[in-house]
PDB file of C-alpha atoms in Angstrom:
ATOM      1  CA  ILE A   1     114.117 112.653  91.911  1.00 83.00           C
ATOM      2  CA  GLN A   2     117.680 111.444  93.360  1.00 90.00           C
ATOM      3  CA  VAL A   3     119.909 109.825  92.083  1.00 91.00           C
ATOM      4  CA  PHE A   4     123.100 107.770  93.227  1.00 94.00           C
ATOM      5  CA  GLY A   5     126.101 105.432  91.259  1.00 95.00           C
ATOM      6  CA  VAL A   6     129.321 104.953  91.521  1.00 96.00           C
ATOM      7  CA  VAL A   7     129.522 105.771  87.652  1.00 96.00           C
ATOM      8  CA  MET A   8     127.547 108.182  86.388  1.00 95.00           C
ATOM      9  CA  GLU A   9     127.763 108.669  81.872  1.00 95.00           C
ATOM     10  CA  TYR A  10     124.808 111.664  80.858  1.00 94.00           C
ATOM     11  CA  TRP A  11     124.058 110.964  77.143  1.00 93.00           C
ATOM     12  CA  GLU A  12     123.640 114.368  76.149  1.00 93.00           C
ATOM     13  CA  ALA A  13     121.987 113.773  72.152  1.00 92.00           C
ATOM     14  CA  VAL A  14     118.814 111.219  73.708  1.00 91.00           C
ATOM     15  CA  GLU A  15     118.776 112.607  77.037  1.00 93.00           C
ATOM     16  CA  VAL A  16     119.867 109.382  79.010  1.00 94.00           C
ATOM     17  CA  VAL A  17     121.783 108.551  82.287  1.00 93.00           C
ATOM     18  CA  LYS A  18     123.105 105.446  82.975  1.00 95.00           C
ATOM     19  CA  VAL A  19     124.301 104.530  86.299  1.00 95.00           C
ATOM     20  CA  THR A  20     126.554 101.319  87.365  1.00 95.00           C
ATOM     21  CA  GLY A  21     127.733 100.430  90.899  1.00 93.00           C
ATOM     22  CA  HIS A  22     125.045 100.341  93.959  1.00 93.00           C
ATOM     23  CA  VAL A  23     122.340 102.245  92.678  1.00 95.00           C
ATOM     24  CA  THR A  24     119.957 104.161  93.903  1.00 94.00           C
ATOM     25  CA  TYR A  25     116.699 106.269  93.326  1.00 90.00           C
ATOM     26  CA  ILE A  26     115.342 107.902  94.911  1.00 88.00           C
ATOM     27  CA  SER A  27     111.210 110.019  95.011  1.00 81.00           C
ATOM     28  CA  GLY A  28     109.310 110.609  97.364  1.00 76.00           C
ATOM     29  CA  SER A  29     108.295 108.261  99.415  1.00 71.00           C
ATOM     30  CA  GLN A  30     109.972 105.512  96.324  1.00 77.00           C
ATOM     31  CA  ARG A  31     113.382 104.192  97.299  1.00 85.00           C
ATOM     32  CA  ILE A  32     114.907 101.234  94.429  1.00 90.00           C
ATOM     33  CA  THR A  33     118.000 100.025  94.436  1.00 94.00           C
ATOM     34  CA  ALA A  34     119.674  98.620  91.807  1.00 95.00           C
ATOM     35  CA  ASP A  35     123.260  97.284  89.707  1.00 95.00           C
ATOM     36  CA  ARG A  36     122.700  99.134  86.309  1.00 95.00           C
ATOM     37  CA  LEU A  37     120.353 102.013  85.679  1.00 95.00           C
ATOM     38  CA  GLU A  38     119.720 104.082  82.439  1.00 95.00           C
ATOM     39  CA  TYR A  39     117.364 106.563  83.098  1.00 92.00           C
ATOM     40  CA  SER A  40     115.430 108.613  79.751  1.00 93.00           C
ATOM     41  CA  LEU A  41     115.586 112.813  81.334  1.00 90.00           C
ATOM     42  CA  ARG A  42     113.387 113.466  79.122  1.00 90.00           C
ATOM     43  CA  THR A  43     110.365 110.469  78.599  1.00 91.00           C
ATOM     44  CA  LYS A  44     111.516 110.517  82.809  1.00 88.00           C
ATOM     45  CA  LEU A  45     111.283 106.594  82.376  1.00 91.00           C
ATOM     46  CA  GLY A  46     113.859 103.682  82.621  1.00 91.00           C
ATOM     47  CA  THR A  47     114.504 100.368  83.820  1.00 94.00           C
ATOM     48  CA  PHE A  48     117.077  98.926  87.000  1.00 95.00           C
ATOM     49  CA  TRP A  49     118.624  95.627  87.035  1.00 95.00           C
ATOM     50  CA  ASN A  50     118.782  92.768  89.645  1.00 94.00           C
ATOM     51  CA  ALA A  51     116.380  95.419  91.786  1.00 94.00           C
ATOM     52  CA  GLN A  52     115.166  95.630  94.811  1.00 91.00           C
ATOM     53  CA  GLY A  53     113.056  98.148  96.931  1.00 88.00           C
ATOM     54  CA  THR A  54     110.223  99.440  99.576  1.00 81.00           C
ATOM     55  CA  LEU A  55     106.789 100.717  98.659  1.00 70.00           C
ATOM     56  CA  SER A  56     106.122 102.736 101.747  1.00 61.00           C
ATOM     57  CA  MET A  57     102.825 104.414 103.074  1.00 49.00           C
ATOM     58  CA  SER A  58     104.085 107.356 104.768  1.00 44.00           C
ATOM     59  CA  GLY A  59     102.431 108.921 107.625  1.00 43.00           C
ATOM     60  CA  ARG A  60     100.193 105.153 108.258  1.00 48.00           C
ATOM     61  CA  LYS A  61      99.589 104.368 111.608  1.00 48.00           C
ATOM     62  CA  ASP A  62     101.121 100.807 113.010  1.00 46.00           C
ATOM     63  CA  PRO A  63      98.644  99.864 115.379  1.00 45.00           C
ATOM     64  CA  MET A  64     101.261  97.388 116.881  1.00 43.00           C
ATOM     65  CA  SER A  65     104.326 100.303 116.790  1.00 41.00           C
ATOM     66  CA  VAL A  66     104.938 102.083 120.198  1.00 39.00           C
ATOM     67  CA  PHE A  67     106.637 104.843 117.483  1.00 38.00           C
ATOM     68  CA  GLY A  68     103.557 105.803 116.022  1.00 41.00           C
ATOM     69  CA  VAL A  69     103.735 105.448 112.259  1.00 40.00           C
ATOM     70  CA  THR A  70     105.696 102.268 110.328  1.00 44.00           C
ATOM     71  CA  GLU A  71     107.677 103.252 106.548  1.00 43.00           C
ATOM     72  CA  ALA A  72     107.375 100.428 104.147  1.00 48.00           C
ATOM     73  CA  GLU A  73     104.334  98.699 103.347  1.00 66.00           C
ATOM     74  CA  ALA A  74     105.245  96.068 101.048  1.00 74.00           C
ATOM     75  CA  TYR A  75     108.742  94.514  99.758  1.00 85.00           C
ATOM     76  CA  PHE A  76     109.518  93.730  95.795  1.00 88.00           C
ATOM     77  CA  PHE A  77     112.888  92.278  93.976  1.00 91.00           C
ATOM     78  CA  GLY A  78     113.250  91.469  90.869  1.00 93.00           C
ATOM     79  CA  GLU A  79     115.406  90.855  88.466  1.00 94.00           C
ATOM     80  CA  LYS A  80     114.376  93.896  85.724  1.00 94.00           C
ATOM     81  CA  LEU A  81     112.454  96.949  87.002  1.00 93.00           C
ATOM     82  CA  GLU A  82     110.880  98.932  84.160  1.00 93.00           C
ATOM     83  CA  LYS A  83     109.146 102.132  84.954  1.00 89.00           C
ATOM     84  CA  ILE A  84     106.679 102.575  81.927  1.00 90.00           C
ATOM     85  CA  GLY A  85     104.649 105.598  83.654  1.00 87.00           C
ATOM     86  CA  ALA A  86     104.323 108.338  85.539  1.00 80.00           C
ATOM     87  CA  ASP A  87     103.078 106.718  89.243  1.00 81.00           C
ATOM     88  CA  LYS A  88     103.574 102.596  87.748  1.00 87.00           C
ATOM     89  CA  PHE A  89     106.978  99.599  87.843  1.00 88.00           C
ATOM     90  CA  ARG A  90     106.967  96.630  86.236  1.00 92.00           C
ATOM     91  CA  LEU A  91     109.061  93.820  87.438  1.00 92.00           C
ATOM     92  CA  THR A  92     109.439  90.427  85.454  1.00 93.00           C
ATOM     93  CA  ASN A  93     110.352  87.354  87.742  1.00 93.00           C
ATOM     94  CA  GLY A  94     110.179  89.041  91.236  1.00 92.00           C
ATOM     95  CA  ARG A  95     109.005  88.284  94.509  1.00 89.00           C
ATOM     96  CA  LEU A  96     106.788  90.466  96.452  1.00 85.00           C
ATOM     97  CA  THR A  97     106.004  90.031 100.379  1.00 86.00           C
ATOM     98  CA  THR A  98     104.972  92.496 103.258  1.00 80.00           C
ATOM     99  CA  CYS A  99     107.214  90.676 105.984  1.00 80.00           C
ATOM    100  CA  VAL A 100     110.541  92.963 107.572  1.00 74.00           C
ATOM    101  CA  GLN A 101     111.865  89.247 109.008  1.00 77.00           C
ATOM    102  CA  PRO A 102     115.770  89.128 107.319  1.00 75.00           C
ATOM    103  CA  THR A 103     113.798  86.318 106.191  1.00 79.00           C
ATOM    104  CA  PRO A 104     110.909  87.274 105.197  1.00 82.00           C
ATOM    105  CA  ARG A 105     107.999  83.908 106.281  1.00 86.00           C
ATOM    106  CA  TRP A 106     105.824  84.808 103.706  1.00 87.00           C
ATOM    107  CA  ASP A 107     105.752  86.039  99.745  1.00 89.00           C
ATOM    108  CA  LEU A 108     104.743  86.270  96.483  1.00 89.00           C
ATOM    109  CA  VAL A 109     106.755  84.950  92.947  1.00 92.00           C
ATOM    110  CA  ALA A 110     105.488  85.809  89.529  1.00 93.00           C
ATOM    111  CA  SER A 111     106.742  86.247  86.354  1.00 91.00           C
ATOM    112  CA  THR A 112     105.787  89.262  85.559  1.00 92.00           C
ATOM    113  CA  MET A 113     104.174  92.005  88.486  1.00 90.00           C
ATOM    114  CA  VAL A 114     102.818  95.585  87.314  1.00 91.00           C
ATOM    115  CA  LEU A 115     103.591  98.138  90.811  1.00 84.00           C
ATOM    116  CA  VAL A 116     101.572 101.148  90.919  1.00 83.00           C
ATOM    117  CA  PRO A 117     102.863 102.683  94.783  1.00 75.00           C
ATOM    118  CA  ASP A 118      99.985 103.672  97.669  1.00 73.00           C
ATOM    119  CA  LYS A 119      97.570 101.668  95.126  1.00 79.00           C
ATOM    120  CA  ARG A 120      98.092  98.591  93.913  1.00 80.00           C
ATOM    121  CA  ALA A 121      99.785  95.616  93.036  1.00 83.00           C
ATOM    122  CA  ILE A 122      98.930  93.032  90.506  1.00 88.00           C
ATOM    123  CA  LEU A 123     100.560  90.009  89.791  1.00 89.00           C
ATOM    124  CA  LYS A 124     100.543  87.922  87.303  1.00 90.00           C
ATOM    125  CA  GLY A 125     101.170  83.493  87.156  1.00 90.00           C
ATOM    126  CA  ALA A 126     102.069  84.176  90.914  1.00 91.00           C
ATOM    127  CA  VAL A 127     103.115  81.464  93.575  1.00 92.00           C
ATOM    128  CA  LEU A 128     102.335  81.325  97.004  1.00 89.00           C
ATOM    129  CA  ARG A 129     105.226  80.469  99.195  1.00 90.00           C
ATOM    130  CA  VAL A 130     106.107  80.511 103.592  1.00 88.00           C
ATOM    131  CA  LYS A 131     109.627  79.945 104.104  1.00 86.00           C
ATOM    132  CA  ASP A 132     110.770  79.274 100.201  1.00 85.00           C
ATOM    133  CA  VAL A 133     108.131  75.582 100.437  1.00 90.00           C
ATOM    134  CA  PRO A 134     105.506  77.113  97.545  1.00 92.00           C
ATOM    135  CA  ILE A 135     101.130  76.052  99.405  1.00 87.00           C
ATOM    136  CA  LEU A 136      99.060  78.002  95.943  1.00 86.00           C
ATOM    137  CA  TYR A 137      99.385  79.257  92.091  1.00 89.00           C
ATOM    138  CA  LEU A 138      97.441  81.936  91.409  1.00 86.00           C
ATOM    139  CA  PRO A 139      97.063  83.228  87.572  1.00 90.00           C
ATOM    140  CA  TRP A 140      96.045  86.290  88.366  1.00 87.00           C
ATOM    141  CA  PHE A 141      96.102  88.455  91.422  1.00 84.00           C
ATOM    142  CA  TYR A 142      95.745  91.868  92.945  1.00 83.00           C
ATOM    143  CA  TYR A 143      96.910  92.971  96.043  1.00 77.00           C
ATOM    144  CA  PRO A 144      95.793  96.269  97.416  1.00 76.00           C
ATOM    145  CA  ILE A 145      98.124  99.056  98.820  1.00 71.00           C
ATOM    146  CA  ASN A 146      95.961 101.391  98.952  1.00 70.00           C
ATOM    147  CA  LYS A 147      96.429 104.441 102.541  1.00 66.00           C
ATOM    148  CA  GLU A 148      93.040 103.238 103.368  1.00 65.00           C
ATOM    149  CA  ASP A 149      94.373  99.745 104.286  1.00 66.00           C
ATOM    150  CA  ARG A 150      90.991  98.720 102.108  1.00 75.00           C
ATOM    151  CA  ALA A 151      89.767  97.632  98.405  1.00 79.00           C
ATOM    152  CA  THR A 152      87.153  95.990  97.242  1.00 85.00           C
ATOM    153  CA  GLY A 153      87.849  92.382  96.439  1.00 84.00           C
ATOM    154  CA  PHE A 154      88.026  88.666  96.710  1.00 84.00           C
ATOM    155  CA  LEU A 155      90.293  87.560 100.321  1.00 83.00           C
ATOM    156  CA  MET A 156      92.601  84.577 100.096  1.00 77.00           C
ATOM    157  CA  PRO A 157      90.737  81.528 100.408  1.00 82.00           C
ATOM    158  CA  SER A 158      91.476  79.105 103.170  1.00 86.00           C
ATOM    159  CA  TYR A 159      91.446  75.639 103.918  1.00 85.00           C
ATOM    160  CA  GLY A 160      91.671  73.428 106.588  1.00 86.00           C
ATOM    161  CA  ASN A 161      90.868  69.756 107.829  1.00 87.00           C
ATOM    162  CA  ASP A 162      89.130  68.375 111.241  1.00 81.00           C
ATOM    163  CA  THR A 163      87.299  64.971 112.644  1.00 81.00           C
ATOM    164  CA  VAL A 164      84.119  67.073 112.511  1.00 76.00           C
ATOM    165  CA  ARG A 165      84.069  68.410 109.013  1.00 77.00           C
ATOM    166  CA  GLY A 166      86.319  66.648 106.973  1.00 83.00           C
ATOM    167  CA  GLN A 167      87.928  68.915 104.447  1.00 88.00           C
ATOM    168  CA  THR A 168      87.047  72.413 104.542  1.00 88.00           C
ATOM    169  CA  LEU A 169      87.334  75.481 101.856  1.00 90.00           C
ATOM    170  CA  SER A 170      86.725  79.034 102.608  1.00 91.00           C
ATOM    171  CA  ASN A 171      85.957  81.770 100.053  1.00 91.00           C
ATOM    172  CA  ALA A 172      85.151  85.804 100.873  1.00 92.00           C
ATOM    173  CA  PHE A 173      83.985  88.966  99.604  1.00 93.00           C
ATOM    174  CA  PHE A 174      84.961  92.219 100.757  1.00 92.00           C
ATOM    175  CA  TRP A 175      83.574  94.987  99.686  1.00 92.00           C
ATOM    176  CA  ALA A 176      83.964  98.191 100.422  1.00 89.00           C
ATOM    177  CA  ILE A 177      80.841 100.183 100.323  1.00 91.00           C
ATOM    178  CA  ALA A 178      81.958 103.875 101.867  1.00 89.00           C
ATOM    179  CA  ARG A 179      84.701 105.015 103.504  1.00 87.00           C
ATOM    180  CA  ASN A 180      82.657 103.947 107.170  1.00 90.00           C
ATOM    181  CA  ALA A 181      81.164 101.093 106.051  1.00 93.00           C
ATOM    182  CA  ASP A 182      82.503  97.647 104.071  1.00 93.00           C
ATOM    183  CA  LEU A 183      80.318  94.306 103.443  1.00 95.00           C
ATOM    184  CA  THR A 184      82.543  90.675 103.871  1.00 95.00           C
ATOM    185  CA  LEU A 185      80.553  87.997 101.670  1.00 95.00           C
ATOM    186  CA  HIS A 186      81.150  83.716 103.136  1.00 94.00           C
ATOM    187  CA  HIS A 187      81.193  80.459 101.800  1.00 93.00           C
ATOM    188  CA  GLU A 188      82.407  77.591 102.401  1.00 91.00           C
ATOM    189  CA  PHE A 189      82.745  73.276 102.338  1.00 89.00           C
ATOM    190  CA  ALA A 190      83.318  71.021 104.521  1.00 85.00           C
ATOM    191  CA  SER A 191      83.328  67.648 102.818  1.00 84.00           C
ATOM    192  CA  LYS A 192      81.649  65.435 106.176  1.00 80.00           C
ATOM    193  CA  ALA A 193      79.420  68.199 107.752  1.00 79.00           C
ATOM    194  CA  GLY A 194      77.796  70.578 104.238  1.00 82.00           C
ATOM    195  CA  GLN A 195      77.218  74.091 102.560  1.00 87.00           C
ATOM    196  CA  GLY A 196      77.486  77.354 105.008  1.00 88.00           C
ATOM    197  CA  LEU A 197      77.007  80.794 103.733  1.00 92.00           C
ATOM    198  CA  GLY A 198      77.295  83.914 105.595  1.00 93.00           C
ATOM    199  CA  THR A 199      77.558  87.526 105.984  1.00 95.00           C
ATOM    200  CA  GLU A 200      79.471  90.693 107.812  1.00 95.00           C
ATOM    201  CA  LEU A 201      77.982  94.147 107.895  1.00 95.00           C
ATOM    202  CA  ARG A 202      79.539  96.773 110.006  1.00 94.00           C
ATOM    203  CA  TYR A 203      79.881 101.070 109.810  1.00 93.00           C
ATOM    204  CA  ILE A 204      80.126 104.089 111.591  1.00 93.00           C
ATOM    205  CA  GLU A 205      77.587 106.286 111.177  1.00 89.00           C
ATOM    206  CA  ALA A 206      79.097 108.577 113.145  1.00 83.00           C
ATOM    207  CA  PRO A 207      81.040 109.523 116.496  1.00 82.00           C
ATOM    208  CA  GLY A 208      78.718 107.300 119.387  1.00 81.00           C
ATOM    209  CA  SER A 209      76.970 105.674 116.590  1.00 91.00           C
ATOM    210  CA  GLU A 210      77.760 102.359 115.070  1.00 94.00           C
ATOM    211  CA  GLY A 211      78.141  99.081 114.567  1.00 94.00           C
ATOM    212  CA  HIS A 212      78.701  95.656 112.832  1.00 95.00           C
ATOM    213  CA  ALA A 213      76.700  92.175 112.467  1.00 95.00           C
ATOM    214  CA  ARG A 214      77.275  88.422 110.644  1.00 94.00           C
ATOM    215  CA  PHE A 215      74.039  86.151 109.841  1.00 93.00           C
ATOM    216  CA  ARG A 216      75.531  82.323 109.372  1.00 89.00           C
ATOM    217  CA  MET A 217      73.747  79.539 108.073  1.00 88.00           C
ATOM    218  CA  PHE A 218      75.052  76.133 107.336  1.00 83.00           C
ATOM    219  CA  ASN A 219      73.087  73.453 105.525  1.00 82.00           C
ATOM    220  CA  GLY A 220      74.483  69.659 107.018  1.00 76.00           C
ATOM    221  CA  SER A 221      75.023  66.716 104.137  1.00 70.00           C
ATOM    222  CA  SER A 222      72.208  63.676 104.976  1.00 65.00           C
ATOM    223  CA  SER A 223      75.728  62.003 103.993  1.00 62.00           C
ATOM    224  CA  SER A 224      77.549  62.952 107.387  1.00 59.00           C
ATOM    225  CA  SER A 225      78.513  60.285 110.110  1.00 58.00           C
ATOM    226  CA  THR A 226      77.173  63.046 113.203  1.00 58.00           C
ATOM    227  CA  SER A 227      73.193  63.301 112.271  1.00 57.00           C
ATOM    228  CA  LEU A 228      73.801  66.798 114.596  1.00 55.00           C
ATOM    229  CA  LEU A 229      75.215  67.727 111.301  1.00 63.00           C
ATOM    230  CA  THR A 230      71.899  67.026 108.906  1.00 64.00           C
ATOM    231  CA  THR A 231      70.701  69.502 109.061  1.00 73.00           C
ATOM    232  CA  ARG A 232      70.118  74.116 109.046  1.00 79.00           C
ATOM    233  CA  THR A 233      71.249  75.793 112.175  1.00 82.00           C
ATOM    234  CA  PHE A 234      71.624  79.146 111.443  1.00 84.00           C
ATOM    235  CA  GLN A 235      73.621  82.399 114.230  1.00 86.00           C
ATOM    236  CA  PHE A 236      72.936  85.816 114.715  1.00 90.00           C
ATOM    237  CA  ASP A 237      75.538  87.475 116.116  1.00 91.00           C
ATOM    238  CA  GLY A 238      76.434  91.735 116.633  1.00 95.00           C
ATOM    239  CA  GLN A 239      76.556  95.407 118.040  1.00 95.00           C
ATOM    240  CA  VAL A 240      74.887  98.580 118.318  1.00 95.00           C
ATOM    241  CA  VAL A 241      75.613 101.836 119.231  1.00 94.00           C
ATOM    242  CA  GLN A 242      73.166 104.102 118.033  1.00 92.00           C
ATOM    243  CA  ALA A 243      72.356 108.065 119.434  1.00 90.00           C
ATOM    244  CA  LEU A 244      68.982 109.819 119.853  1.00 88.00           C
ATOM    245  CA  PRO A 245      67.473 112.881 119.225  1.00 86.00           C
ATOM    246  CA  ARG A 246      67.090 115.093 123.164  1.00 82.00           C
ATOM    247  CA  GLY A 247      71.072 113.726 124.371  1.00 83.00           C
ATOM    248  CA  LEU A 248      69.381 109.582 123.906  1.00 88.00           C
ATOM    249  CA  GLN A 249      71.680 106.497 123.596  1.00 91.00           C
ATOM    250  CA  PHE A 250      70.581 102.653 122.297  1.00 94.00           C
ATOM    251  CA  ARG A 251      72.825  99.784 123.790  1.00 95.00           C
ATOM    252  CA  GLY A 252      71.904  96.190 121.098  1.00 95.00           C
ATOM    253  CA  PHE A 253      73.036  92.974 121.461  1.00 95.00           C
ATOM    254  CA  ALA A 254      72.438  89.636 120.346  1.00 93.00           C
ATOM    255  CA  ASP A 255      74.290  86.389 119.845  1.00 89.00           C
ATOM    256  CA  TYR A 256      71.084  83.740 118.528  1.00 88.00           C
ATOM    257  CA  THR A 257      71.127  80.595 117.456  1.00 84.00           C
ATOM    258  CA  ASN A 258      69.352  77.941 116.820  1.00 81.00           C
ATOM    259  CA  ASN A 259      70.384  74.937 117.522  1.00 77.00           C
ATOM    260  CA  VAL A 260      73.086  75.697 120.391  1.00 72.00           C
ATOM    261  CA  VAL A 261      74.574  71.816 120.753  1.00 70.00           C
ATOM    262  CA  THR A 262      75.685  71.751 116.896  1.00 68.00           C
ATOM    263  CA  GLN A 263      77.049  74.787 116.735  1.00 65.00           C
ATOM    264  CA  GLN A 264      78.926  74.641 119.555  1.00 66.00           C
ATOM    265  CA  LEU A 265      80.055  70.793 117.343  1.00 65.00           C
ATOM    266  CA  VAL A 266      80.400  73.440 114.005  1.00 62.00           C
ATOM    267  CA  GLN A 267      82.228  76.223 115.847  1.00 63.00           C
ATOM    268  CA  HIS A 268      84.195  75.281 118.551  1.00 56.00           C
ATOM    269  CA  ASP A 269      84.061  78.737 120.459  1.00 57.00           C
ATOM    270  CA  THR A 270      81.059  78.958 120.452  1.00 57.00           C
ATOM    271  CA  ASN A 271      79.053  79.782 124.002  1.00 62.00           C
ATOM    272  CA  ALA A 272      76.792  77.427 124.811  1.00 69.00           C
ATOM    273  CA  GLN A 273      73.532  80.152 125.468  1.00 76.00           C
ATOM    274  CA  ARG A 274      71.384  82.897 123.423  1.00 84.00           C
ATOM    275  CA  MET A 275      71.667  86.091 124.648  1.00 90.00           C
ATOM    276  CA  MET A 276      69.853  89.649 123.288  1.00 93.00           C
ATOM    277  CA  SER A 277      69.266  92.210 124.869  1.00 96.00           C
ATOM    278  CA  GLY A 278      68.703  96.546 124.284  1.00 95.00           C
ATOM    279  CA  SER A 279      69.543  99.573 126.811  1.00 95.00           C
ATOM    280  CA  LEU A 280      68.138 102.992 126.353  1.00 94.00           C
ATOM    281  CA  GLN A 281      70.167 105.553 128.174  1.00 93.00           C
ATOM    282  CA  GLY A 282      69.234 109.668 128.766  1.00 91.00           C
ATOM    283  CA  THR A 283      69.947 112.473 131.024  1.00 87.00           C
ATOM    284  CA  HIS A 284      67.525 115.305 131.340  1.00 84.00           C
ATOM    285  CA  GLY A 285      69.496 118.062 133.402  1.00 83.00           C
ATOM    286  CA  ARG A 286      70.406 116.453 136.506  1.00 87.00           C
ATOM    287  CA  LEU A 287      68.782 113.434 136.164  1.00 89.00           C
ATOM    288  CA  GLN A 288      70.149 110.166 134.152  1.00 90.00           C
ATOM    289  CA  PHE A 289      67.486 107.019 133.375  1.00 91.00           C
ATOM    290  CA  GLY A 290      67.587 104.235 131.480  1.00 93.00           C
ATOM    291  CA  ALA A 291      65.990 100.771 130.708  1.00 95.00           C
ATOM    292  CA  GLU A 292      67.357  98.231 129.686  1.00 95.00           C
ATOM    293  CA  ALA A 293      65.871  94.645 128.760  1.00 95.00           C
TER     294      ALA A 293
END
């Protein structure tokens, strides 16, 4: 642990350090700046006033960066920050964001936050703001900041409005089954069209063996003004690559719906075709062979 400041006092009887003026606290990947700090050398706990800092995940690759890694994953600011455990902080009247712009495009403002670096942030009484405009109130919110970048839980809901479906509200639940597999469950409500359910499965079994599949079913509303939306439609699409014994490899692809016209009306990016294919490829000595359907 390193602590910097303008004025530093050490109270030997209680083993407490008091630091004021441009306080900087560094411990591993944690970096906190504040106006004032009181820190107990005996309990390794302390309190920061007018604090801000970063929750970083060293070595985490950023796919959008040509320089390899991004150090800071989440930024926080608050009136008071208390170190309440070996690796746990409580932030009072603070805000949290992962936006790196000088003026963040979005942030979460909460009365209380519990921050566990490289694991999670739990917010109580939180408000989601976009460009300082309040958008959504969240009485309790769990934000994963673990090194795996994935955790089981409910995803942020989405709201929309269009001429055909009316007002729409979508919710999803993400299940991190294992390091190599996950499952997402979807629910969608459309005021003019009806309701839909869906699921998505992704897995990686081994190098050369992976796949994903999505299934979506939409129950049309009998009160819909468009007759095409009064029926039940479903869509299935997916792709699989599977390595087989004796050097064989199977590839499969599917994009199928029971009603192309209705599916195009509900999902504007759907192609006007239904297609399924499969192929088997392999080698034997100098020969290469394959079969496709």
